[in-house]
Amino acid sequence: MSWGWVRPDGWRAGIRPAFWSDIMTVMKPGAFLLAFGSPRTWHRLACAIEDGGLTIRDQLCWLYSSGMPKGEWGDHAVDRALGLKDGRTVRGESGGMLRGRRVMEGDYHAQSEQAAAWAGYNPALKPAWEPILVAQRPRETMLGRNLLDHGTGALHVAACALDADMDVLEYRYERNDRLRRGDPRGRDTFRDTSTPRRALPRLSGRYPSDLIMEAGLLGTDVARFYYCPKASGTDRPDVDATLMVPTDRTRWTAHAERLGLDPNAEDYPDMLLDRNAMAVCRPAGTVRLAHPTVKPSDLMRWLARLACPAGGLVLDPFLGSGSTLSAARAEGLRCVGTELDTHYLPLIRERMAEPAGQPLF
């Protein structure tokens, strides 16, 4: 059994080196770790991973165009600082991680002269890319020996090769080879490497790069990169659930432990509880449960193929809506994971309701 890769993106855990040290104890030497971050704080994530004992090998850039700016508008901020209330109608509340945040009806209009001067100002840019840090538990020995002993240590680039006109690629390889032979230094130009250059491509397709993007962003050059838009449709599961609040915390603790739930959570979706647990709870309203940072299935499958060897095991400490579980199953890999927020467990259950062709565990 080989631990293939780990995909964490929890902020509080991600900036603690001790967390990564603990993660590394269940990784085989040479196993890869892929960690989603944010453009603003990825450097803290990278430092924590490195301080935890892993080696930073690369960084994937997932480039997209559908991000949403999240800063507060200047005119609204000034009115709020002056004590003026937002006069718009509350339409509802957000779900998922943003549950409890009010959603307002219509556009905001400045209520003071001072605020009007700051209309059109915002402290944030629109996010259009997401970093995915590529780290590795250090190998114990040379690559070949590590592959033989542990089955880990290299990325499966052939499984992630991009579609390409092989005739064109082969021509370019041959042309580069002819240019090297015409160089005054001859074919020894690359004599400092132990792997000789080939005159033909080794992959049936274009070698995968560290740039992932939406189709069309670079026009005709998009074929050079793997492209994947943000999650939509079936990739973004949502369910309606009645939230249940324990009325007797003493009795509830035993039920929570029996069901594998955090006994200290504020409330729980009803579909996670059995009849005995429901008996010590009261309903607290119905909500639509959704996850704000769902990863697209195509991207997760591509990453799983890249970083996890065939038959390997994927560990995801932050399951969210179950994107990693779904991707691992689709790729014939095994996967284990955890999720702290009970509100996302129904999303995972719904996503995994379809029969699997391969066992996860």
mmCIF file of C-alpha atoms in Angstrom:
data_model
loop_
_atom_site.group_PDB
_atom_site.id
_atom_site.type_symbol
_atom_site.label_atom_id
_atom_site.label_comp_id
_atom_site.label_asym_id
_atom_site.label_seq_id
_atom_site.Cartn_x
_atom_site.Cartn_y
_atom_site.Cartn_z
ATOM 1 C CA MET A 1 0.000 0.000 0.000
ATOM 2 C CA SER A 2 1.413 3.387 -0.927
ATOM 3 C CA TRP A 3 0.322 6.749 0.345
ATOM 4 C CA GLY A 4 0.005 8.604 -2.913
ATOM 5 C CA TRP A 5 -0.871 12.215 -2.136
ATOM 6 C CA VAL A 6 -2.564 14.488 0.358
ATOM 7 C CA ARG A 7 -4.858 17.397 -0.485
ATOM 8 C CA PRO A 8 -5.364 19.781 2.439
ATOM 9 C CA ASP A 9 -6.636 23.362 2.227
ATOM 10 C CA GLY A 10 -7.798 24.169 5.776
ATOM 11 C CA TRP A 11 -6.402 27.576 6.710
ATOM 12 C CA ARG A 12 -5.926 27.193 10.473
ATOM 13 C CA ALA A 13 -4.317 23.780 10.158
ATOM 14 C CA GLY A 14 -2.384 24.758 7.066
ATOM 15 C CA ILE A 15 -0.245 27.410 8.754
ATOM 16 C CA ARG A 16 0.886 25.151 11.618
ATOM 17 C CA PRO A 17 4.126 23.233 10.926
ATOM 18 C CA ALA A 18 3.115 20.644 13.531
ATOM 19 C CA PHE A 19 0.111 19.691 11.407
ATOM 20 C CA TRP A 20 2.340 18.911 8.426
ATOM 21 C CA SER A 21 4.755 16.996 10.626
ATOM 22 C CA ASP A 22 1.852 14.791 11.706
ATOM 23 C CA ILE A 23 0.697 14.369 8.099
ATOM 24 C CA MET A 24 4.206 13.364 7.057
ATOM 25 C CA THR A 25 4.228 10.470 9.527
ATOM 26 C CA VAL A 26 1.568 8.652 7.457
ATOM 27 C CA MET A 27 3.245 9.398 4.120
ATOM 28 C CA LYS A 28 5.722 6.982 2.593
ATOM 29 C CA PRO A 29 9.130 8.385 1.648
ATOM 30 C CA GLY A 30 8.808 10.197 -1.671
ATOM 31 C CA ALA A 31 5.003 10.512 -1.497
ATOM 32 C CA PHE A 32 3.580 13.766 -2.833
ATOM 33 C CA LEU A 33 1.386 16.339 -1.153
ATOM 34 C CA LEU A 34 -0.848 18.796 -3.045
ATOM 35 C CA ALA A 35 -2.163 21.739 -1.020
ATOM 36 C CA PHE A 36 -4.616 24.319 -2.360
ATOM 37 C CA GLY A 37 -3.920 27.814 -1.079
ATOM 38 C CA SER A 38 -4.902 31.385 -1.855
ATOM 39 C CA PRO A 39 -2.910 34.117 -3.632
ATOM 40 C CA ARG A 40 -2.875 36.191 -0.426
ATOM 41 C CA THR A 41 -1.653 33.595 2.065
ATOM 42 C CA TRP A 42 0.001 30.784 0.106
ATOM 43 C CA HIS A 43 3.454 31.878 1.345
ATOM 44 C CA ARG A 44 2.425 31.101 4.940
ATOM 45 C CA LEU A 45 1.179 27.707 3.790
ATOM 46 C CA ALA A 46 4.457 27.028 1.979
ATOM 47 C CA CYS A 47 6.552 28.019 5.007
ATOM 48 C CA ALA A 48 4.498 25.783 7.310
ATOM 49 C CA ILE A 49 4.803 22.804 4.954
ATOM 50 C CA GLU A 50 8.543 23.308 4.656
ATOM 51 C CA ASP A 51 9.008 23.838 8.402
ATOM 52 C CA GLY A 52 6.985 20.649 8.945
ATOM 53 C CA GLY A 53 9.708 18.658 7.214
ATOM 54 C CA LEU A 54 8.434 18.319 3.645
ATOM 55 C CA THR A 55 10.239 19.558 0.538
ATOM 56 C CA ILE A 56 8.570 22.090 -1.782
ATOM 57 C CA ARG A 57 8.949 20.694 -5.303
ATOM 58 C CA ASP A 58 6.795 23.015 -7.429
ATOM 59 C CA GLN A 59 3.650 25.114 -7.531
ATOM 60 C CA LEU A 60 0.729 24.604 -9.873
ATOM 61 C CA CYS A 61 -1.119 27.734 -10.973
ATOM 62 C CA TRP A 62 -4.824 27.118 -11.594
ATOM 63 C CA LEU A 63 -5.803 30.070 -13.778
ATOM 64 C CA TYR A 64 -9.484 30.898 -14.242
ATOM 65 C CA SER A 65 -11.647 33.912 -15.010
ATOM 66 C CA SER A 66 -14.756 33.371 -12.911
ATOM 67 C CA GLY A 67 -13.643 34.537 -9.459
ATOM 68 C CA MET A 68 -15.697 37.043 -7.464
ATOM 69 C CA PRO A 69 -14.237 40.071 -5.592
ATOM 70 C CA LYS A 70 -15.012 39.865 -1.880
ATOM 71 C CA GLY A 71 -13.989 43.274 -0.510
ATOM 72 C CA GLU A 72 -16.413 45.818 0.945
ATOM 73 C CA TRP A 73 -17.261 48.736 -1.344
ATOM 74 C CA GLY A 74 -15.900 52.088 -0.220
ATOM 75 C CA ASP A 75 -19.216 53.957 -0.167
ATOM 76 C CA HIS A 76 -20.853 51.258 1.972
ATOM 77 C CA ALA A 77 -17.844 51.199 4.319
ATOM 78 C CA VAL A 78 -17.907 54.979 4.824
ATOM 79 C CA ASP A 79 -21.651 55.030 5.527
ATOM 80 C CA ARG A 80 -21.180 52.204 8.010
ATOM 81 C CA ALA A 81 -18.342 54.118 9.694
ATOM 82 C CA LEU A 82 -20.680 57.127 10.005
ATOM 83 C CA GLY A 83 -23.318 54.957 11.673
ATOM 84 C CA LEU A 84 -25.727 54.944 8.726
ATOM 85 C CA LYS A 85 -27.629 51.687 8.346
ATOM 86 C CA ASP A 86 -27.949 49.757 5.115
ATOM 87 C CA GLY A 87 -31.473 50.487 3.900
ATOM 88 C CA ARG A 88 -31.729 47.526 1.542
ATOM 89 C CA THR A 89 -34.032 44.557 2.152
ATOM 90 C CA VAL A 90 -32.510 41.356 3.489
ATOM 91 C CA ARG A 91 -33.199 38.591 0.955
ATOM 92 C CA GLY A 92 -31.857 35.715 3.048
ATOM 93 C CA GLU A 93 -28.714 34.179 4.441
ATOM 94 C CA SER A 94 -25.826 32.428 2.789
ATOM 95 C CA GLY A 95 -25.290 28.704 3.324
ATOM 96 C CA GLY A 96 -22.261 26.522 3.813
ATOM 97 C CA MET A 97 -19.119 28.156 5.203
ATOM 98 C CA LEU A 98 -20.770 31.582 4.842
ATOM 99 C CA ARG A 99 -23.905 30.483 6.670
ATOM 100 C CA GLY A 100 -25.363 33.377 8.627
ATOM 101 C CA ARG A 101 -24.042 36.127 6.327
ATOM 102 C CA ARG A 102 -26.915 38.308 5.120
ATOM 103 C CA VAL A 103 -27.726 38.545 1.414
ATOM 104 C CA MET A 104 -29.078 41.993 0.503
ATOM 105 C CA GLU A 105 -31.583 42.862 -2.201
ATOM 106 C CA GLY A 106 -30.438 45.260 -4.953
ATOM 107 C CA ASP A 107 -27.432 47.560 -5.379
ATOM 108 C CA TYR A 108 -26.121 49.823 -2.663
ATOM 109 C CA HIS A 109 -26.354 53.608 -3.055
ATOM 110 C CA ALA A 110 -24.343 56.004 -0.910
ATOM 111 C CA GLN A 111 -26.373 57.660 1.837
ATOM 112 C CA SER A 112 -23.937 60.481 2.571
ATOM 113 C CA GLU A 113 -21.836 62.936 0.594
ATOM 114 C CA GLN A 114 -18.668 61.562 2.143
ATOM 115 C CA ALA A 115 -19.575 58.014 1.047
ATOM 116 C CA ALA A 116 -20.452 59.091 -2.495
ATOM 117 C CA ALA A 117 -16.847 60.220 -2.995
ATOM 118 C CA TRP A 118 -15.726 56.611 -2.472
ATOM 119 C CA ALA A 119 -18.191 54.919 -4.806
ATOM 120 C CA GLY A 120 -16.344 52.524 -7.103
ATOM 121 C CA TYR A 121 -13.515 51.857 -4.626
ATOM 122 C CA ASN A 122 -12.804 48.379 -3.248
ATOM 123 C CA PRO A 123 -9.752 47.058 -1.333
ATOM 124 C CA ALA A 124 -9.712 43.689 -3.149
ATOM 125 C CA LEU A 125 -8.937 42.510 -6.662
ATOM 126 C CA LYS A 126 -10.980 39.812 -8.368
ATOM 127 C CA PRO A 127 -9.343 36.412 -7.733
ATOM 128 C CA ALA A 128 -8.442 34.738 -11.024
ATOM 129 C CA TRP A 129 -5.931 32.073 -9.998
ATOM 130 C CA GLU A 130 -5.347 29.591 -7.205
ATOM 131 C CA PRO A 131 -1.981 28.139 -6.156
ATOM 132 C CA ILE A 132 -1.599 24.405 -5.571
ATOM 133 C CA LEU A 133 1.628 23.713 -3.705
ATOM 134 C CA VAL A 134 3.435 20.525 -4.707
ATOM 135 C CA ALA A 135 5.470 19.119 -1.816
ATOM 136 C CA GLN A 136 7.060 15.765 -1.101
ATOM 137 C CA ARG A 137 8.170 13.757 1.867
ATOM 138 C CA PRO A 138 11.938 13.503 1.326
ATOM 139 C CA ARG A 139 13.087 10.278 -0.281
ATOM 140 C CA GLU A 140 15.279 7.930 1.741
ATOM 141 C CA THR A 141 17.590 7.203 -1.162
ATOM 142 C CA MET A 142 18.010 7.626 -4.928
ATOM 143 C CA LEU A 143 14.835 7.823 -7.013
ATOM 144 C CA GLY A 144 15.069 4.357 -8.549
ATOM 145 C CA ARG A 145 15.624 2.651 -5.200
ATOM 146 C CA ASN A 146 12.761 4.651 -3.640
ATOM 147 C CA LEU A 147 10.406 3.586 -6.439
ATOM 148 C CA LEU A 148 11.359 -0.045 -5.914
ATOM 149 C CA ASP A 149 11.159 0.035 -2.113
ATOM 150 C CA HIS A 150 8.107 2.239 -1.552
ATOM 151 C CA GLY A 151 6.308 2.664 -4.871
ATOM 152 C CA THR A 152 6.475 6.448 -4.522
ATOM 153 C CA GLY A 153 8.721 9.312 -5.566
ATOM 154 C CA ALA A 154 7.713 10.327 -9.099
ATOM 155 C CA LEU A 155 4.752 12.039 -10.762
ATOM 156 C CA HIS A 156 2.819 10.011 -13.332
ATOM 157 C CA VAL A 157 3.244 12.581 -16.117
ATOM 158 C CA ALA A 158 2.361 10.097 -18.874
ATOM 159 C CA ALA A 159 -1.141 9.678 -17.395
ATOM 160 C CA CYS A 160 -1.628 13.452 -17.514
ATOM 161 C CA ALA A 161 -0.150 14.188 -20.938
ATOM 162 C CA LEU A 162 -2.106 16.728 -22.982
ATOM 163 C CA ASP A 163 -3.538 16.212 -26.451
ATOM 164 C CA ALA A 164 -1.053 17.255 -29.112
ATOM 165 C CA ASP A 165 -0.247 16.846 -32.798
ATOM 166 C CA MET A 166 2.498 14.254 -32.475
ATOM 167 C CA ASP A 167 3.809 14.903 -35.981
ATOM 168 C CA VAL A 168 4.449 18.539 -35.029
ATOM 169 C CA LEU A 169 6.042 17.559 -31.706
ATOM 170 C CA GLU A 170 8.307 14.991 -33.314
ATOM 171 C CA TYR A 171 9.405 17.543 -35.912
ATOM 172 C CA ARG A 172 10.319 20.011 -33.163
ATOM 173 C CA TYR A 173 12.310 17.389 -31.258
ATOM 174 C CA GLU A 174 14.198 16.388 -34.394
ATOM 175 C CA ARG A 175 14.827 20.047 -35.285
ATOM 176 C CA ASN A 176 16.222 20.760 -31.809
ATOM 177 C CA ASP A 177 18.436 17.692 -32.104
ATOM 178 C CA ARG A 178 19.825 18.917 -35.435
ATOM 179 C CA LEU A 179 20.499 22.353 -33.939
ATOM 180 C CA ARG A 180 22.425 20.767 -31.057
ATOM 181 C CA ARG A 181 24.518 18.743 -33.486
ATOM 182 C CA GLY A 182 25.339 21.970 -35.362
ATOM 183 C CA ASP A 183 26.417 23.674 -32.157
ATOM 184 C CA PRO A 184 30.222 24.133 -31.876
ATOM 185 C CA ARG A 185 30.032 22.238 -28.589
ATOM 186 C CA GLY A 186 28.395 19.323 -30.405
ATOM 187 C CA ARG A 187 26.061 16.784 -28.724
ATOM 188 C CA ASP A 188 27.933 17.176 -25.450
ATOM 189 C CA THR A 189 26.031 20.386 -24.751
ATOM 190 C CA PHE A 190 24.080 18.496 -22.094
ATOM 191 C CA ARG A 191 26.895 16.274 -20.867
ATOM 192 C CA ASP A 192 26.339 17.510 -17.302
ATOM 193 C CA THR A 193 23.178 15.382 -17.007
ATOM 194 C CA SER A 194 23.099 11.615 -16.555
ATOM 195 C CA THR A 195 20.007 11.272 -18.764
ATOM 196 C CA PRO A 196 20.778 11.754 -22.484
ATOM 197 C CA ARG A 197 18.406 13.892 -24.515
ATOM 198 C CA ARG A 198 16.143 12.014 -26.925
ATOM 199 C CA ALA A 199 15.470 13.018 -30.494
ATOM 200 C CA LEU A 200 11.797 11.976 -30.100
ATOM 201 C CA PRO A 201 9.203 12.777 -27.388
ATOM 202 C CA ARG A 202 8.867 10.119 -24.668
ATOM 203 C CA LEU A 203 5.157 10.845 -24.045
ATOM 204 C CA SER A 204 2.210 10.280 -26.334
ATOM 205 C CA GLY A 205 1.123 13.880 -25.991
ATOM 206 C CA ARG A 206 2.378 17.157 -24.567
ATOM 207 C CA TYR A 207 4.261 17.024 -21.264
ATOM 208 C CA PRO A 208 2.050 18.434 -18.433
ATOM 209 C CA SER A 209 3.112 21.840 -17.104
ATOM 210 C CA ASP A 210 2.562 23.676 -13.831
ATOM 211 C CA LEU A 211 -0.146 25.883 -15.361
ATOM 212 C CA ILE A 212 -3.821 24.852 -15.303
ATOM 213 C CA MET A 213 -6.274 27.219 -16.961
ATOM 214 C CA GLU A 214 -9.723 27.776 -18.418
ATOM 215 C CA ALA A 215 -10.080 27.178 -22.120
ATOM 216 C CA GLY A 216 -9.795 30.292 -24.267
ATOM 217 C CA LEU A 217 -7.820 32.482 -21.871
ATOM 218 C CA LEU A 218 -4.746 32.373 -24.100
ATOM 219 C CA GLY A 219 -6.489 31.847 -27.437
ATOM 220 C CA THR A 220 -4.736 29.330 -29.665
ATOM 221 C CA ASP A 221 -2.005 28.659 -27.094
ATOM 222 C CA VAL A 222 -4.459 26.876 -24.788
ATOM 223 C CA ALA A 223 -3.455 23.495 -26.249
ATOM 224 C CA ARG A 224 -0.118 23.828 -24.448
ATOM 225 C CA PHE A 225 -1.812 23.607 -21.051
ATOM 226 C CA TYR A 226 -4.319 21.482 -19.184
ATOM 227 C CA TYR A 227 -7.469 23.529 -18.814
ATOM 228 C CA CYS A 228 -10.283 23.249 -16.307
ATOM 229 C CA PRO A 229 -12.992 25.779 -15.331
ATOM 230 C CA LYS A 230 -14.247 26.246 -11.798
ATOM 231 C CA ALA A 231 -16.814 23.803 -10.435
ATOM 232 C CA SER A 232 -20.403 24.070 -11.621
ATOM 233 C CA GLY A 233 -23.511 21.915 -12.024
ATOM 234 C CA THR A 234 -23.157 18.415 -10.587
ATOM 235 C CA ASP A 235 -19.754 19.337 -9.120
ATOM 236 C CA ARG A 236 -21.521 21.654 -6.659
ATOM 237 C CA PRO A 237 -23.923 19.493 -4.625
ATOM 238 C CA ASP A 238 -26.400 21.146 -2.280
ATOM 239 C CA VAL A 239 -29.073 19.678 -0.050
ATOM 240 C CA ASP A 240 -31.929 20.973 2.096
ATOM 241 C CA ALA A 241 -31.636 19.921 5.726
ATOM 242 C CA THR A 242 -33.313 20.602 9.030
ATOM 243 C CA LEU A 243 -30.761 21.646 11.630
ATOM 244 C CA MET A 244 -31.137 19.922 14.991
ATOM 245 C CA VAL A 245 -29.900 21.485 18.247
ATOM 246 C CA PRO A 246 -29.215 19.214 21.266
ATOM 247 C CA THR A 247 -31.424 19.997 24.239
ATOM 248 C CA ASP A 248 -29.534 17.803 26.703
ATOM 249 C CA ARG A 249 -25.777 18.055 26.132
ATOM 250 C CA THR A 250 -24.996 15.391 28.720
ATOM 251 C CA ARG A 251 -27.101 12.734 26.981
ATOM 252 C CA TRP A 252 -26.143 14.097 23.564
ATOM 253 C CA THR A 253 -22.411 13.481 24.074
ATOM 254 C CA ALA A 254 -22.907 9.707 24.105
ATOM 255 C CA HIS A 255 -25.002 9.845 20.916
ATOM 256 C CA ALA A 256 -22.466 12.081 19.169
ATOM 257 C CA GLU A 257 -19.590 9.749 19.988
ATOM 258 C CA ARG A 258 -21.635 6.757 18.825
ATOM 259 C CA LEU A 259 -22.361 8.475 15.495
ATOM 260 C CA GLY A 260 -18.808 9.767 15.058
ATOM 261 C CA LEU A 261 -19.819 13.438 15.382
ATOM 262 C CA ASP A 262 -18.171 16.324 17.214
ATOM 263 C CA PRO A 263 -20.250 16.617 20.428
ATOM 264 C CA ASN A 264 -19.478 20.340 20.737
ATOM 265 C CA ALA A 265 -20.922 21.526 17.407
ATOM 266 C CA GLU A 266 -23.705 24.090 17.587
ATOM 267 C CA ASP A 267 -26.167 22.120 15.452
ATOM 268 C CA TYR A 268 -26.369 19.069 13.184
ATOM 269 C CA PRO A 269 -28.181 18.234 9.917
ATOM 270 C CA ASP A 270 -31.065 15.878 10.681
ATOM 271 C CA MET A 271 -29.962 13.311 8.078
ATOM 272 C CA LEU A 272 -26.869 12.531 10.187
ATOM 273 C CA LEU A 273 -28.920 11.488 13.222
ATOM 274 C CA ASP A 274 -30.855 8.344 14.054
ATOM 275 C CA ARG A 275 -34.081 8.155 16.023
ATOM 276 C CA ASN A 276 -32.383 7.953 19.436
ATOM 277 C CA ALA A 277 -30.217 10.996 18.725
ATOM 278 C CA MET A 278 -33.187 12.958 17.381
ATOM 279 C CA ALA A 279 -35.006 12.354 20.667
ATOM 280 C CA VAL A 280 -32.589 14.633 22.570
ATOM 281 C CA CYS A 281 -32.669 17.440 19.956
ATOM 282 C CA ARG A 282 -35.058 20.098 18.723
ATOM 283 C CA PRO A 283 -35.384 21.459 15.176
ATOM 284 C CA ALA A 284 -33.836 24.890 14.543
ATOM 285 C CA GLY A 285 -34.968 25.674 11.006
ATOM 286 C CA THR A 286 -34.300 24.442 7.485
ATOM 287 C CA VAL A 287 -31.245 25.542 5.484
ATOM 288 C CA ARG A 288 -29.687 24.853 2.093
ATOM 289 C CA LEU A 289 -26.269 23.286 2.699
ATOM 290 C CA ALA A 290 -23.527 24.024 0.160
ATOM 291 C CA HIS A 291 -19.742 24.329 0.136
ATOM 292 C CA PRO A 292 -18.129 27.624 -0.996
ATOM 293 C CA THR A 293 -14.864 26.218 -2.387
ATOM 294 C CA VAL A 294 -15.865 23.129 -4.360
ATOM 295 C CA LYS A 295 -13.125 21.795 -6.641
ATOM 296 C CA PRO A 296 -14.122 20.572 -10.132
ATOM 297 C CA SER A 297 -14.119 16.809 -10.658
ATOM 298 C CA ASP A 298 -11.977 16.998 -13.794
ATOM 299 C CA LEU A 299 -9.244 18.897 -11.951
ATOM 300 C CA MET A 300 -9.264 16.526 -8.974
ATOM 301 C CA ARG A 301 -9.096 13.482 -11.246
ATOM 302 C CA TRP A 302 -6.155 14.987 -13.159
ATOM 303 C CA LEU A 303 -4.303 15.697 -9.912
ATOM 304 C CA ALA A 304 -5.051 12.213 -8.598
ATOM 305 C CA ARG A 305 -3.615 10.623 -11.741
ATOM 306 C CA LEU A 306 -0.565 12.874 -11.584
ATOM 307 C CA ALA A 307 0.436 12.468 -7.946
ATOM 308 C CA CYS A 308 -0.837 9.045 -6.877
ATOM 309 C CA PRO A 309 0.578 5.776 -8.266
ATOM 310 C CA ALA A 310 -1.787 3.117 -9.571
ATOM 311 C CA GLY A 311 -3.431 1.318 -6.663
ATOM 312 C CA GLY A 312 -2.285 4.026 -4.252
ATOM 313 C CA LEU A 313 -4.098 5.537 -1.317
ATOM 314 C CA VAL A 314 -5.198 9.182 -1.133
ATOM 315 C CA LEU A 315 -5.554 11.020 2.185
ATOM 316 C CA ASP A 316 -7.687 14.176 2.403
ATOM 317 C CA PRO A 317 -7.897 15.720 5.908
ATOM 318 C CA PHE A 318 -10.462 18.295 4.654
ATOM 319 C CA LEU A 319 -13.092 16.473 2.597
ATOM 320 C CA GLY A 320 -15.420 19.454 2.138
ATOM 321 C CA SER A 321 -18.089 18.350 -0.337
ATOM 322 C CA GLY A 322 -16.285 15.093 -1.182
ATOM 323 C CA SER A 323 -14.490 16.153 -4.380
ATOM 324 C CA THR A 324 -11.409 14.066 -3.563
ATOM 325 C CA LEU A 325 -13.433 10.959 -2.707
ATOM 326 C CA SER A 326 -15.314 11.245 -5.980
ATOM 327 C CA ALA A 327 -12.127 11.774 -8.004
ATOM 328 C CA ALA A 328 -10.297 8.872 -6.345
ATOM 329 C CA ARG A 329 -13.189 6.531 -6.989
ATOM 330 C CA ALA A 330 -13.388 7.567 -10.640
ATOM 331 C CA GLU A 331 -9.650 6.899 -11.051
ATOM 332 C CA GLY A 332 -9.755 3.506 -9.337
ATOM 333 C CA LEU A 333 -7.812 4.746 -6.295
ATOM 334 C CA ARG A 334 -8.512 4.233 -2.613
ATOM 335 C CA CYS A 335 -9.192 7.262 -0.431
ATOM 336 C CA VAL A 336 -9.656 8.072 3.247
ATOM 337 C CA GLY A 337 -10.445 11.448 4.745
ATOM 338 C CA THR A 338 -12.002 13.500 7.503
ATOM 339 C CA GLU A 339 -14.262 16.552 7.701
ATOM 340 C CA LEU A 340 -14.637 18.656 10.848
ATOM 341 C CA ASP A 341 -17.752 20.639 9.842
ATOM 342 C CA THR A 342 -20.803 18.393 10.157
ATOM 343 C CA HIS A 343 -22.778 20.606 7.752
ATOM 344 C CA TYR A 344 -20.774 19.235 4.836
ATOM 345 C CA LEU A 345 -21.257 15.553 5.662
ATOM 346 C CA PRO A 346 -24.648 15.368 3.878
ATOM 347 C CA LEU A 347 -22.975 16.769 0.755
ATOM 348 C CA ILE A 348 -20.368 14.008 0.889
ATOM 349 C CA ARG A 349 -23.088 11.409 1.400
ATOM 350 C CA GLU A 350 -25.056 12.671 -1.612
ATOM 351 C CA ARG A 351 -21.958 12.794 -3.806
ATOM 352 C CA MET A 352 -21.031 9.237 -2.921
ATOM 353 C CA ALA A 353 -24.569 7.866 -3.312
ATOM 354 C CA GLU A 354 -23.847 6.665 -6.837
ATOM 355 C CA PRO A 355 -22.481 3.097 -6.987
ATOM 356 C CA ALA A 356 -18.703 2.914 -7.214
ATOM 357 C CA GLY A 357 -16.846 0.803 -9.730
ATOM 358 C CA GLN A 358 -13.864 0.510 -7.395
ATOM 359 C CA PRO A 359 -13.688 0.205 -3.575
ATOM 360 C CA LEU A 360 -12.410 3.275 -1.760
ATOM 361 C CA PHE A 361 -10.768 1.497 1.156
#
